[in-house]
PDB file of C-alpha atoms in Angstrom:
ATOM      1  CA  MET A 128      97.573 -88.099 -48.051  1.00  0.00           C
ATOM      2  CA  THR A 129      99.005 -89.273 -44.655  1.00  0.00           C
ATOM      3  CA  PHE A 130     101.536 -87.937 -42.253  1.00  0.00           C
ATOM      4  CA  GLN A 131     103.959 -90.374 -40.638  1.00  0.00           C
ATOM      5  CA  THR A 132     104.962 -89.724 -36.894  1.00  0.00           C
ATOM      6  CA  LYS A 133     106.982 -91.546 -34.287  1.00  0.00           C
ATOM      7  CA  GLY A 134     103.960 -93.332 -32.937  1.00  0.00           C
ATOM      8  CA  GLY A 135     102.152 -94.051 -36.276  1.00  0.00           C
ATOM      9  CA  TYR A 136     100.022 -92.253 -38.700  1.00  0.00           C
ATOM     10  CA  VAL A 137      97.898 -89.160 -38.203  1.00  0.00           C
ATOM     11  CA  PHE A 138      95.092 -88.799 -40.756  1.00  0.00           C
ATOM     12  CA  PRO A 139      94.427 -85.219 -42.000  1.00  0.00           C
ATOM     13  CA  SER A 140      90.800 -85.673 -40.848  1.00  0.00           C
ATOM     14  CA  VAL A 141      92.075 -85.373 -37.389  1.00  0.00           C
ATOM     15  CA  ILE A 142      93.888 -82.244 -38.056  1.00  0.00           C
ATOM     16  CA  LEU A 143      90.872 -80.894 -39.702  1.00  0.00           C
ATOM     17  CA  ILE A 144      88.563 -81.595 -36.590  1.00  0.00           C
ATOM     18  CA  LEU A 145      91.181 -79.977 -34.325  1.00  0.00           C
ATOM     19  CA  THR A 146      91.237 -76.943 -36.580  1.00  0.00           C
ATOM     20  CA  LEU A 147      87.393 -76.788 -36.500  1.00  0.00           C
ATOM     21  CA  ILE A 148      87.356 -77.046 -32.695  1.00  0.00           C
ATOM     22  CA  ILE A 149      89.882 -74.194 -32.217  1.00  0.00           C
ATOM     23  CA  SER A 150      88.051 -72.113 -34.877  1.00  0.00           C
ATOM     24  CA  THR A 151      84.728 -72.773 -33.031  1.00  0.00           C
ATOM     25  CA  LEU A 152      86.295 -71.751 -29.730  1.00  0.00           C
ATOM     26  CA  VAL A 153      87.683 -68.690 -31.186  1.00  0.00           C
ATOM     27  CA  TYR A 154      84.282 -67.661 -32.638  1.00  0.00           C
ATOM     28  CA  SER A 155      82.436 -68.607 -29.410  1.00  0.00           C
ATOM     29  CA  ALA A 156      84.845 -66.250 -27.486  1.00  0.00           C
ATOM     30  CA  SER A 157      84.552 -63.599 -30.165  1.00  0.00           C
ATOM     31  CA  LEU A 158      80.688 -63.953 -29.953  1.00  0.00           C
ATOM     32  CA  GLN A 159      80.562 -63.797 -26.229  1.00  0.00           C
ATOM     33  CA  LYS A 160      82.856 -60.766 -26.117  1.00  0.00           C
ATOM     34  CA  SER A 161      80.312 -59.186 -28.619  1.00  0.00           C
ATOM     35  CA  ASN A 162      77.326 -60.128 -26.445  1.00  0.00           C
ATOM     36  CA  VAL A 163      79.040 -58.612 -23.581  1.00  0.00           C
ATOM     37  CA  GLU A 164      79.627 -55.298 -25.470  1.00  0.00           C
ATOM     38  CA  ILE A 165      75.937 -55.291 -26.561  1.00  0.00           C
ATOM     39  CA  ILE A 166      74.835 -55.877 -22.963  1.00  0.00           C
ATOM     40  CA  ASN A 167      77.225 -53.164 -21.669  1.00  0.00           C
ATOM     41  CA  ASN A 168      75.990 -50.717 -24.344  1.00  0.00           C
ATOM     42  CA  PHE A 169      72.298 -51.559 -23.467  1.00  0.00           C
ATOM     43  CA  LYS A 170      72.970 -50.875 -19.963  1.00  0.00           C
ATOM     44  CA  LYS A 171      74.531 -47.451 -20.599  1.00  0.00           C
ATOM     45  CA  ASN A 172      71.719 -46.507 -22.938  1.00  0.00           C
ATOM     46  CA  LEU A 173      69.298 -47.464 -20.383  1.00  0.00           C
ATOM     47  CA  ILE A 174      71.184 -45.418 -17.727  1.00  0.00           C
ATOM     48  CA  ILE A 175      71.285 -42.526 -19.890  1.00  0.00           C
ATOM     49  CA  GLU A 176      67.483 -42.770 -20.567  1.00  0.00           C
ATOM     50  CA  GLU A 177      66.683 -43.212 -16.935  1.00  0.00           C
ATOM     51  CA  GLU A 178      68.654 -40.083 -15.984  1.00  0.00           C
ATOM     52  CA  ILE A 179      67.161 -37.987 -18.853  1.00  0.00           C
ATOM     53  CA  LYS A 180      63.830 -39.040 -17.528  1.00  0.00           C
ATOM     54  CA  ALA A 181      64.763 -37.925 -14.020  1.00  0.00           C
ATOM     55  CA  ILE A 182      65.906 -34.474 -15.409  1.00  0.00           C
ATOM     56  CA  GLU A 183      62.601 -34.287 -17.047  1.00  0.00           C
ATOM     57  CA  LEU A 184      60.766 -34.694 -13.652  1.00  0.00           C
ATOM     58  CA  VAL A 185      62.874 -31.699 -12.362  1.00  0.00           C
ATOM     59  CA  ILE A 186      61.856 -29.567 -15.352  1.00  0.00           C
ATOM     60  CA  LEU A 187      58.205 -30.522 -14.827  1.00  0.00           C
ATOM     61  CA  ASP A 188      58.251 -29.611 -11.238  1.00  0.00           C
ATOM     62  CA  TYR A 189      59.823 -26.370 -12.100  1.00  0.00           C
ATOM     63  CA  LEU A 190      57.190 -25.452 -14.807  1.00  0.00           C
ATOM     64  CA  ASN A 191      54.421 -26.533 -12.566  1.00  0.00           C
ATOM     65  CA  LYS A 192      55.673 -24.153 -10.002  1.00  0.00           C
ATOM     66  CA  LEU A 193      56.150 -21.341 -12.491  1.00  0.00           C
ATOM     67  CA  TYR A 194      52.573 -21.745 -14.005  1.00  0.00           C
ATOM     68  CA  LYS A 195      51.017 -21.798 -10.695  1.00  0.00           C
ATOM     69  CA  SER A 196      52.621 -18.423  -9.667  1.00  0.00           C
ATOM     70  CA  ASN A 197      52.545 -16.820 -12.919  1.00  0.00           C
ATOM     71  CA  ASN A 198      50.060 -18.537 -15.520  1.00  0.00           C
ATOM     72  CA  ASP A 199      52.829 -18.005 -18.031  1.00  0.00           C
ATOM     73  CA  LEU A 200      55.458 -20.618 -19.053  1.00  0.00           C
ATOM     74  CA  SER A 201      57.414 -18.092 -21.227  1.00  0.00           C
ATOM     75  CA  LEU A 202      58.884 -16.725 -18.198  1.00  0.00           C
ATOM     76  CA  GLY A 203      60.910 -20.053 -17.854  1.00  0.00           C
ATOM     77  CA  SER A 204      62.252 -19.489 -21.611  1.00  0.00           C
ATOM     78  CA  ASN A 205      65.633 -18.154 -20.179  1.00  0.00           C
ATOM     79  CA  PHE A 206      66.013 -21.242 -18.058  1.00  0.00           C
ATOM     80  CA  GLU A 207      69.279 -23.069 -18.742  1.00  0.00           C
ATOM     81  CA  ARG A 208      70.764 -25.507 -16.305  1.00  0.00           C
ATOM     82  CA  ASN A 209      73.565 -28.001 -16.054  1.00  0.00           C
ATOM     83  CA  TYR A 210      73.266 -31.051 -14.019  1.00  0.00           C
ATOM     84  CA  GLU A 211      75.834 -33.725 -13.090  1.00  0.00           C
ATOM     85  CA  THR A 212      74.492 -37.393 -12.948  1.00  0.00           C
ATOM     86  CA  THR A 213      75.347 -40.255 -10.755  1.00  0.00           C
ATOM     87  CA  SER A 214      77.152 -41.859 -13.693  1.00  0.00           C
ATOM     88  CA  ASN A 215      79.242 -38.790 -14.122  1.00  0.00           C
ATOM     89  CA  GLY A 216      77.590 -37.521 -17.146  1.00  0.00           C
ATOM     90  CA  ILE A 217      76.815 -33.917 -17.806  1.00  0.00           C
ATOM     91  CA  ILE A 218      73.220 -32.836 -18.679  1.00  0.00           C
ATOM     92  CA  ASN A 219      72.495 -29.580 -20.270  1.00  0.00           C
ATOM     93  CA  VAL A 220      68.795 -28.325 -20.201  1.00  0.00           C
ATOM     94  CA  ASN A 221      67.548 -25.455 -22.490  1.00  0.00           C
ATOM     95  CA  LEU A 222      63.915 -24.349 -22.488  1.00  0.00           C
ATOM     96  CA  THR A 223      62.053 -22.776 -25.459  1.00  0.00           C
ATOM     97  CA  VAL A 224      58.728 -21.405 -25.970  1.00  0.00           C
ATOM     98  CA  SER A 225      56.726 -23.469 -28.490  1.00  0.00           C
ATOM     99  CA  ASP A 226      53.500 -21.702 -29.005  1.00  0.00           C
ATOM    100  CA  ASP A 227      54.775 -18.606 -30.962  1.00  0.00           C
ATOM    101  CA  CYS A 228      53.624 -20.363 -33.957  1.00  0.00           C
ATOM    102  CA  PHE A 229      50.428 -21.497 -35.886  1.00  0.00           C
ATOM    103  CA  ASN A 230      49.431 -24.475 -34.317  1.00  0.00           C
ATOM    104  CA  VAL A 231      48.170 -26.858 -37.070  1.00  0.00           C
ATOM    105  CA  ASN A 232      45.606 -28.486 -34.610  1.00  0.00           C
ATOM    106  CA  SER A 233      43.700 -25.317 -34.603  1.00  0.00           C
ATOM    107  CA  LEU A 234      42.561 -26.255 -38.254  1.00  0.00           C
ATOM    108  CA  VAL A 235      40.223 -28.634 -36.834  1.00  0.00           C
ATOM    109  CA  TYR A 236      37.891 -28.729 -33.797  1.00  0.00           C
ATOM    110  CA  ARG A 237      35.545 -31.442 -32.210  1.00  0.00           C
ATOM    111  CA  ASN A 238      31.857 -30.731 -32.930  1.00  0.00           C
ATOM    112  CA  ALA A 239      28.888 -31.822 -30.718  1.00  0.00           C
ATOM    113  CA  ASN A 240      29.336 -35.360 -31.934  1.00  0.00           C
ATOM    114  CA  ASN A 241      33.110 -35.519 -30.995  1.00  0.00           C
ATOM    115  CA  GLN A 242      34.105 -35.491 -34.771  1.00  0.00           C
ATOM    116  CA  LEU A 243      37.044 -33.483 -35.911  1.00  0.00           C
ATOM    117  CA  VAL A 244      35.911 -30.878 -38.447  1.00  0.00           C
ATOM    118  CA  LEU A 245      37.499 -28.117 -40.302  1.00  0.00           C
ATOM    119  CA  SER A 246      37.754 -24.744 -38.898  1.00  0.00           C
ATOM    120  CA  GLU A 247      36.829 -22.431 -41.763  1.00  0.00           C
ATOM    121  CA  LEU A 248      38.469 -19.309 -40.043  1.00  0.00           C
ATOM    122  CA  GLU A 249      41.820 -20.994 -39.160  1.00  0.00           C
ATOM    123  CA  PHE A 250      41.839 -22.518 -42.639  1.00  0.00           C
ATOM    124  CA  LYS A 251      41.564 -18.958 -44.156  1.00  0.00           C
ATOM    125  CA  ARG A 252      44.324 -17.811 -41.774  1.00  0.00           C
ATOM    126  CA  ALA A 253      46.633 -20.681 -42.876  1.00  0.00           C
ATOM    127  CA  GLN A 254      45.848 -20.065 -46.489  1.00  0.00           C
ATOM    128  CA  LEU A 255      47.073 -16.433 -46.184  1.00  0.00           C
ATOM    129  CA  ILE A 256      50.134 -17.559 -44.061  1.00  0.00           C
ATOM    130  CA  PHE A 257      50.982 -19.997 -46.678  1.00  0.00           C
ATOM    131  CA  LYS A 258      50.631 -17.575 -49.652  1.00  0.00           C
ATOM    132  CA  LYS A 259      52.725 -14.869 -47.955  1.00  0.00           C
ATOM    133  CA  SER A 260      55.374 -17.455 -47.195  1.00  0.00           C
ATOM    134  CA  ASN A 261      55.375 -18.754 -50.571  1.00  0.00           C
ATOM    135  CA  ILE A 262      54.407 -22.233 -49.131  1.00  0.00           C
ATOM    136  CA  GLU A 263      52.547 -24.642 -51.533  1.00  0.00           C
ATOM    137  CA  THR A 264      48.949 -24.788 -50.624  1.00  0.00           C
ATOM    138  CA  ASP A 265      48.964 -28.454 -51.573  1.00  0.00           C
ATOM    139  CA  PHE A 266      50.769 -28.998 -48.304  1.00  0.00           C
ATOM    140  CA  LEU A 267      48.021 -27.269 -46.245  1.00  0.00           C
ATOM    141  CA  ILE A 268      45.534 -29.705 -47.872  1.00  0.00           C
ATOM    142  CA  ASN A 269      47.853 -32.563 -46.903  1.00  0.00           C
ATOM    143  CA  ILE A 270      48.097 -31.336 -43.304  1.00  0.00           C
ATOM    144  CA  ILE A 271      44.145 -31.312 -43.075  1.00  0.00           C
ATOM    145  CA  ASP A 272      44.047 -34.859 -44.554  1.00  0.00           C
ATOM    146  CA  TRP A 273      46.618 -35.822 -41.781  1.00  0.00           C
ATOM    147  CA  LEU A 274      44.260 -34.701 -39.162  1.00  0.00           C
ATOM    148  CA  ASP A 275      40.770 -35.374 -40.304  1.00  0.00           C
ATOM    149  CA  GLU A 276      39.379 -38.785 -39.302  1.00  0.00           C
ATOM    150  CA  ASP A 277      38.060 -40.125 -42.781  1.00  0.00           C
ATOM    151  CA  GLN A 278      40.244 -42.115 -45.047  1.00  0.00           C
ATOM    152  CA  PHE A 279      40.116 -39.925 -48.149  1.00  0.00           C
ATOM    153  CA  ASN A 280      41.646 -36.672 -49.205  1.00  0.00           C
ATOM    154  CA  PHE A 281      39.969 -33.410 -50.587  1.00  0.00           C
ATOM    155  CA  ASN A 282      39.745 -34.887 -53.976  1.00  0.00           C
ATOM    156  CA  GLY A 283      38.324 -38.272 -52.741  1.00  0.00           C
ATOM    157  CA  ALA A 284      41.360 -40.258 -53.291  1.00  0.00           C
ATOM    158  CA  SER A 285      42.308 -43.107 -50.811  1.00  0.00           C
ATOM    159  CA  GLU A 286      44.893 -41.603 -48.378  1.00  0.00           C
ATOM    160  CA  ASP A 287      46.528 -45.059 -47.842  1.00  0.00           C
ATOM    161  CA  GLU A 288      47.393 -45.171 -51.660  1.00  0.00           C
ATOM    162  CA  ILE A 289      48.704 -41.773 -51.644  1.00  0.00           C
ATOM    163  CA  TYR A 290      51.111 -42.655 -48.942  1.00  0.00           C
ATOM    164  CA  LEU A 291      51.946 -45.888 -50.567  1.00  0.00           C
ATOM    165  CA  LYS A 292      52.635 -44.074 -53.806  1.00  0.00           C
ATOM    166  CA  ASN A 293      55.018 -41.934 -52.028  1.00  0.00           C
ATOM    167  CA  ASN A 294      56.777 -44.847 -50.564  1.00  0.00           C
ATOM    168  CA  PHE A 295      55.923 -43.907 -46.969  1.00  0.00           C
ATOM    169  CA  ASN A 296      55.897 -46.770 -44.346  1.00  0.00           C
ATOM    170  CA  TRP A 297      53.224 -45.019 -42.416  1.00  0.00           C
ATOM    171  CA  LYS A 298      49.642 -43.586 -42.693  1.00  0.00           C
ATOM    172  CA  PRO A 299      48.061 -40.337 -41.705  1.00  0.00           C
ATOM    173  CA  ARG A 300      47.272 -39.959 -37.878  1.00  0.00           C
ATOM    174  CA  ASN A 301      43.789 -39.105 -38.673  1.00  0.00           C
ATOM    175  CA  ASN A 302      43.729 -37.538 -35.329  1.00  0.00           C
ATOM    176  CA  LEU A 303      45.304 -34.280 -33.683  1.00  0.00           C
ATOM    177  CA  ALA A 304      48.951 -34.108 -34.244  1.00  0.00           C
ATOM    178  CA  ILE A 305      51.321 -34.592 -31.221  1.00  0.00           C
ATOM    179  CA  THR A 306      54.824 -33.750 -32.504  1.00  0.00           C
ATOM    180  CA  ASN A 307      56.478 -31.259 -34.948  1.00  0.00           C
ATOM    181  CA  GLU A 308      58.169 -34.225 -36.533  1.00  0.00           C
ATOM    182  CA  GLU A 309      54.802 -35.358 -37.806  1.00  0.00           C
ATOM    183  CA  LEU A 310      54.610 -32.356 -40.018  1.00  0.00           C
ATOM    184  CA  PHE A 311      57.703 -33.641 -41.975  1.00  0.00           C
ATOM    185  CA  MET A 312      56.031 -36.895 -42.608  1.00  0.00           C
ATOM    186  CA  ILE A 313      53.336 -35.385 -44.643  1.00  0.00           C
ATOM    187  CA  PRO A 314      53.447 -35.593 -48.478  1.00  0.00           C
ATOM    188  CA  SER A 315      54.901 -32.221 -49.856  1.00  0.00           C
ATOM    189  CA  ALA A 316      56.913 -31.584 -46.685  1.00  0.00           C
ATOM    190  CA  GLN A 317      60.081 -32.219 -48.537  1.00  0.00           C
ATOM    191  CA  ASN A 318      59.527 -29.160 -50.640  1.00  0.00           C
ATOM    192  CA  THR A 319      58.683 -26.850 -47.709  1.00  0.00           C
ATOM    193  CA  ASN A 320      61.013 -28.202 -44.942  1.00  0.00           C
ATOM    194  CA  LYS A 321      62.934 -24.834 -44.333  1.00  0.00           C
ATOM    195  CA  LEU A 322      59.832 -22.587 -44.962  1.00  0.00           C
ATOM    196  CA  ILE A 323      57.696 -24.207 -42.503  1.00  0.00           C
ATOM    197  CA  ARG A 324      60.301 -24.326 -39.701  1.00  0.00           C
ATOM    198  CA  ASN A 325      59.261 -21.622 -36.967  1.00  0.00           C
ATOM    199  CA  ILE A 326      55.992 -20.854 -38.639  1.00  0.00           C
ATOM    200  CA  ILE A 327      53.730 -23.705 -38.037  1.00  0.00           C
ATOM    201  CA  CYS A 328      53.843 -26.218 -35.372  1.00  0.00           C
ATOM    202  CA  ALA A 329      51.860 -28.893 -33.533  1.00  0.00           C
ATOM    203  CA  ASN A 330      50.667 -28.353 -29.864  1.00  0.00           C
ATOM    204  CA  LEU A 331      48.122 -30.772 -28.439  1.00  0.00           C
ATOM    205  CA  TYR A 332      46.431 -28.341 -25.748  1.00  0.00           C
ATOM    206  CA  SER A 333      48.003 -24.985 -26.487  1.00  0.00           C
ATOM    207  CA  LYS A 334      46.065 -23.553 -29.476  1.00  0.00           C
ATOM    208  CA  LYS A 335      46.578 -19.786 -28.860  1.00  0.00           C
ATOM    209  CA  ILE A 336      49.428 -17.978 -30.447  1.00  0.00           C
ATOM    210  CA  ASN A 337      51.374 -16.272 -27.831  1.00  0.00           C
ATOM    211  CA  ILE A 338      51.524 -12.623 -29.453  1.00  0.00           C
ATOM    212  CA  LYS A 339      54.116 -11.122 -27.121  1.00  0.00           C
ATOM    213  CA  ARG A 340      56.755 -13.732 -28.604  1.00  0.00           C
ATOM    214  CA  LEU A 341      56.314 -12.880 -31.998  1.00  0.00           C
ATOM    215  CA  SER A 342      58.530 -10.952 -34.331  1.00  0.00           C
ATOM    216  CA  GLU A 343      56.900  -8.276 -36.539  1.00  0.00           C
ATOM    217  CA  LYS A 344      57.222 -10.568 -39.646  1.00  0.00           C
ATOM    218  CA  LYS A 345      55.451 -13.300 -37.759  1.00  0.00           C
ATOM    219  CA  LEU A 346      52.728 -11.085 -36.410  1.00  0.00           C
ATOM    220  CA  SER A 347      51.981  -9.773 -39.964  1.00  0.00           C
ATOM    221  CA  LEU A 348      51.441 -13.440 -40.903  1.00  0.00           C
ATOM    222  CA  TYR A 349      49.166 -14.553 -38.150  1.00  0.00           C
ATOM    223  CA  LEU A 350      47.108 -11.128 -38.299  1.00  0.00           C
ATOM    224  CA  PRO A 351      46.978 -10.604 -42.057  1.00  0.00           C
ATOM    225  CA  PHE A 352      45.500  -7.038 -41.848  1.00  0.00           C
ATOM    226  CA  LEU A 353      48.652  -5.719 -40.504  1.00  0.00           C
ATOM    227  CA  ASP A 354      51.801  -5.114 -42.350  1.00  0.00           C
ATOM    228  CA  VAL A 355      55.286  -5.622 -41.056  1.00  0.00           C
ATOM    229  CA  GLU A 356      55.708  -1.850 -40.006  1.00  0.00           C
ATOM    230  CA  GLN A 357      52.206  -1.759 -38.289  1.00  0.00           C
ATOM    231  CA  SER A 358      53.079  -5.129 -36.597  1.00  0.00           C
ATOM    232  CA  LYS A 359      56.215  -3.699 -35.179  1.00  0.00           C
ATOM    233  CA  LYS A 360      54.291  -0.618 -33.594  1.00  0.00           C
ATOM    234  CA  VAL A 361      51.670  -2.981 -32.031  1.00  0.00           C
ATOM    235  CA  LEU A 362      54.479  -5.171 -30.561  1.00  0.00           C
ATOM    236  CA  ASN A 363      56.359  -2.160 -29.217  1.00  0.00           C
ATOM    237  CA  ILE A 364      53.116  -1.007 -27.346  1.00  0.00           C
ATOM    238  CA  ILE A 365      51.993  -4.291 -25.830  1.00  0.00           C
ATOM    239  CA  GLN A 366      55.532  -5.226 -24.750  1.00  0.00           C
ATOM    240  CA  LYS A 367      55.190  -2.437 -21.970  1.00  0.00           C
ATOM    241  CA  GLU A 368      53.304  -2.616 -18.737  1.00  0.00           C
ATOM    242  CA  PHE A 369      51.228   0.406 -19.654  1.00  0.00           C
ATOM    243  CA  TRP A 370      49.712   0.178 -23.027  1.00  0.00           C
ATOM    244  CA  LEU A 371      49.358   3.457 -25.125  1.00  0.00           C
ATOM    245  CA  ASN A 372      45.701   3.671 -24.852  1.00  0.00           C
ATOM    246  CA  SER A 373      44.984   2.119 -21.579  1.00  0.00           C
ATOM    247  CA  ASN A 374      44.495   3.693 -18.264  1.00  0.00           C
ATOM    248  CA  ILE A 375      47.933   5.118 -17.072  1.00  0.00           C
ATOM    249  CA  ASP A 376      46.968   4.665 -13.380  1.00  0.00           C
ATOM    250  CA  ASN A 377      46.879   0.866 -13.812  1.00  0.00           C
ATOM    251  CA  LYS A 378      48.942  -1.850 -15.347  1.00  0.00           C
ATOM    252  CA  THR A 379      47.331  -2.592 -18.452  1.00  0.00           C
ATOM    253  CA  GLU A 380      45.297  -5.875 -18.343  1.00  0.00           C
ATOM    254  CA  ASN A 381      46.452  -8.158 -21.500  1.00  0.00           C
ATOM    255  CA  ASN A 382      43.103  -9.051 -23.152  1.00  0.00           C
ATOM    256  CA  ILE A 383      41.566  -8.767 -26.682  1.00  0.00           C
ATOM    257  CA  ALA A 384      39.536  -5.764 -25.943  1.00  0.00           C
ATOM    258  CA  ASN A 385      42.661  -3.671 -25.122  1.00  0.00           C
ATOM    259  CA  LEU A 386      44.545  -5.228 -27.861  1.00  0.00           C
ATOM    260  CA  VAL A 387      41.942  -4.087 -30.393  1.00  0.00           C
ATOM    261  CA  LYS A 388      42.300  -0.503 -29.225  1.00  0.00           C
ATOM    262  CA  GLU A 389      45.951  -0.533 -29.793  1.00  0.00           C
ATOM    263  CA  ILE A 390      45.616  -2.136 -33.276  1.00  0.00           C
ATOM    264  CA  GLU A 391      42.890   0.394 -34.295  1.00  0.00           C
ATOM    265  CA  TYR A 392      45.240   3.092 -33.153  1.00  0.00           C
ATOM    266  CA  VAL A 393      48.125   1.856 -35.320  1.00  0.00           C
ATOM    267  CA  LEU A 394      45.866   1.195 -38.273  1.00  0.00           C
ATOM    268  CA  GLY A 395      43.981   4.579 -37.771  1.00  0.00           C
ATOM    269  CA  ARG A 396      40.568   3.001 -38.299  1.00  0.00           C
ATOM    270  CA  GLY A 397      38.164   0.487 -36.701  1.00  0.00           C
ATOM    271  CA  LEU A 398      38.784  -3.353 -37.252  1.00  0.00           C
ATOM    272  CA  LYS A 399      36.192  -4.954 -39.520  1.00  0.00           C
ATOM    273  CA  LYS A 400      34.307  -7.966 -38.308  1.00  0.00           C
ATOM    274  CA  ASP A 401      36.183 -10.271 -40.383  1.00  0.00           C
ATOM    275  CA  GLU A 402      39.423  -8.808 -39.198  1.00  0.00           C
ATOM    276  CA  GLU A 403      38.329  -9.232 -35.451  1.00  0.00           C
ATOM    277  CA  LYS A 404      37.807 -12.935 -35.959  1.00  0.00           C
ATOM    278  CA  PHE A 405      41.547 -13.360 -36.491  1.00  0.00           C
ATOM    279  CA  LEU A 406      42.106 -12.393 -32.886  1.00  0.00           C
ATOM    280  CA  LYS A 407      40.289 -15.404 -31.713  1.00  0.00           C
ATOM    281  CA  ASN A 408      43.366 -17.601 -31.261  1.00  0.00           C
ATOM    282  CA  ILE A 409      45.592 -14.857 -30.038  1.00  0.00           C
ATOM    283  CA  GLY A 410      47.032 -15.044 -26.471  1.00  0.00           C
ATOM    284  CA  PHE A 411      49.474 -13.171 -24.199  1.00  0.00           C
ATOM    285  CA  VAL A 412      51.069 -16.007 -22.356  1.00  0.00           C
ATOM    286  CA  SER A 413      52.756 -19.365 -23.168  1.00  0.00           C
ATOM    287  CA  LYS A 414      51.393 -22.696 -22.181  1.00  0.00           C
ATOM    288  CA  SER A 415      53.813 -24.904 -24.337  1.00  0.00           C
ATOM    289  CA  ILE A 416      57.590 -25.429 -23.730  1.00  0.00           C
ATOM    290  CA  GLU A 417      60.080 -27.509 -25.473  1.00  0.00           C
ATOM    291  CA  ALA A 418      63.136 -28.645 -23.465  1.00  0.00           C
ATOM    292  CA  ASN A 419      66.310 -29.457 -25.513  1.00  0.00           C
ATOM    293  CA  ILE A 420      68.382 -31.842 -23.493  1.00  0.00           C
ATOM    294  CA  THR A 421      72.098 -32.693 -24.197  1.00  0.00           C
ATOM    295  CA  TYR A 422      73.679 -35.499 -22.353  1.00  0.00           C
ATOM    296  CA  GLN A 423      77.586 -35.722 -22.289  1.00  0.00           C
ATOM    297  CA  THR A 424      79.010 -39.132 -21.064  1.00  0.00           C
ATOM    298  CA  LYS A 425      82.386 -39.067 -19.249  1.00  0.00           C
ATOM    299  CA  GLU A 426      83.740 -40.611 -22.478  1.00  0.00           C
ATOM    300  CA  ASN A 427      82.555 -37.216 -24.127  1.00  0.00           C
ATOM    301  CA  LYS A 428      79.951 -38.699 -26.276  1.00  0.00           C
ATOM    302  CA  LYS A 429      76.963 -36.617 -26.842  1.00  0.00           C
ATOM    303  CA  TYR A 430      73.284 -37.678 -26.833  1.00  0.00           C
ATOM    304  CA  TYR A 431      70.286 -35.209 -27.610  1.00  0.00           C
ATOM    305  CA  SER A 432      66.632 -35.460 -26.473  1.00  0.00           C
ATOM    306  CA  PHE A 433      63.634 -33.259 -26.972  1.00  0.00           C
ATOM    307  CA  SER A 434      60.739 -33.165 -24.700  1.00  0.00           C
ATOM    308  CA  LYS A 435      57.412 -31.297 -24.866  1.00  0.00           C
ATOM    309  CA  PHE A 436      55.558 -29.995 -21.883  1.00  0.00           C
ATOM    310  CA  GLU A 437      52.128 -28.312 -21.951  1.00  0.00           C
ATOM    311  CA  VAL A 438      49.416 -27.238 -19.705  1.00  0.00           C
ATOM    312  CA  ASN A 439      46.363 -29.539 -19.940  1.00  0.00           C
ATOM    313  CA  GLN A 440      42.696 -28.922 -19.533  1.00  0.00           C
ATOM    314  CA  ASP A 441      43.079 -29.250 -15.817  1.00  0.00           C
ATOM    315  CA  LYS A 442      45.792 -26.277 -15.770  1.00  0.00           C
ATOM    316  CA  ASN A 443      48.652 -28.776 -14.990  1.00  0.00           C
ATOM    317  CA  VAL A 444      51.759 -28.879 -16.901  1.00  0.00           C
ATOM    318  CA  ILE A 445      52.280 -32.454 -18.118  1.00  0.00           C
ATOM    319  CA  ILE A 446      54.966 -34.236 -20.430  1.00  0.00           C
ATOM    320  CA  ILE A 447      53.440 -34.701 -23.962  1.00  0.00           C
ATOM    321  CA  TYR A 448      56.205 -36.654 -25.498  1.00  0.00           C
ATOM    322  CA  ARG A 449      60.005 -37.470 -25.543  1.00  0.00           C
ATOM    323  CA  TYR A 450      61.937 -37.383 -28.716  1.00  0.00           C
ATOM    324  CA  GLY A 451      65.293 -39.177 -28.200  1.00  0.00           C
ATOM    325  CA  PRO A 452      67.957 -39.640 -26.869  1.00  0.00           C
ATOM    326  CA  PHE A 453      69.941 -39.792 -30.081  1.00  0.00           C
ATOM    327  CA  LEU A 454      73.796 -40.304 -30.274  1.00  0.00           C
ATOM    328  CA  LYS A 455      75.544 -37.575 -32.035  1.00  0.00           C
ATOM    329  CA  ILE A 456      77.819 -39.057 -34.674  1.00  0.00           C
ATOM    330  CA  ASN A 457      80.651 -36.939 -35.820  1.00  0.00           C
ATOM    331  CA  ILE A 458      81.123 -37.480 -39.642  1.00  0.00           C
TER     332      ILE A 458
END
């Protein structure tokens, strides 16, 4: 087919070439626009991340000053601040205590050869916690397999094969857990998701449970020789400046020896040796804090980020990890 014009003939191939050129230019312009949007979004996300990091440094400075003056990070749990950023964003910070729970890392300890080995006492405590909370004990075994350094589970099966069988794209850490999110990566976690929240956690340095931040139900879980009513009585006593059985002339020193006196008073009997052992990982202050950070842009988009702060072996508060920021998507 040909098209006749005043100046002669124009072949369809010429029209086809022109069409292709125009289409290519339109596509190139569209691609360039898309690339510009990707770059701009990357820049925005980078700004958001950098401003969140800056706020984390503000929190870090605050917590270090708090710990140096009080030796207790739980006093910062009522901390809630709003900050306006240089990019006209609003950041809200809320701090919560994160050592009012059973730390799974206490299930293991490093022996003289620097190897992670099972703590029989904490394993027994965990078994009782799981039993009282109706959590499958298989999950407890899987937690230990996540932590210990060998490549085989309690039954001698390959951990790698177990994770592949469960269609996981990861393997056990085979070291101390760092984040709470790790707990939900362990086989059987799907069946216990709601049950384990607020009962167990992962703290890298802070292995002691802050007894003063517990509910009576939690205390009866972590000290299995107390029932809920007895736990309530113990907590009522130790929340006061002067404990019932201490020297009324001096503010009570919060230590295990004084705690034993109050527990024995509530029980109406002396503690057995096996029961006293459960006080080993009990503390009266917090050394682990989680920051819940919400970032709202000037376009009203919301991003969420979570950071963990702990007191390390040098008695300095440090940032353990950041999880986020994530854009909130309204469905």
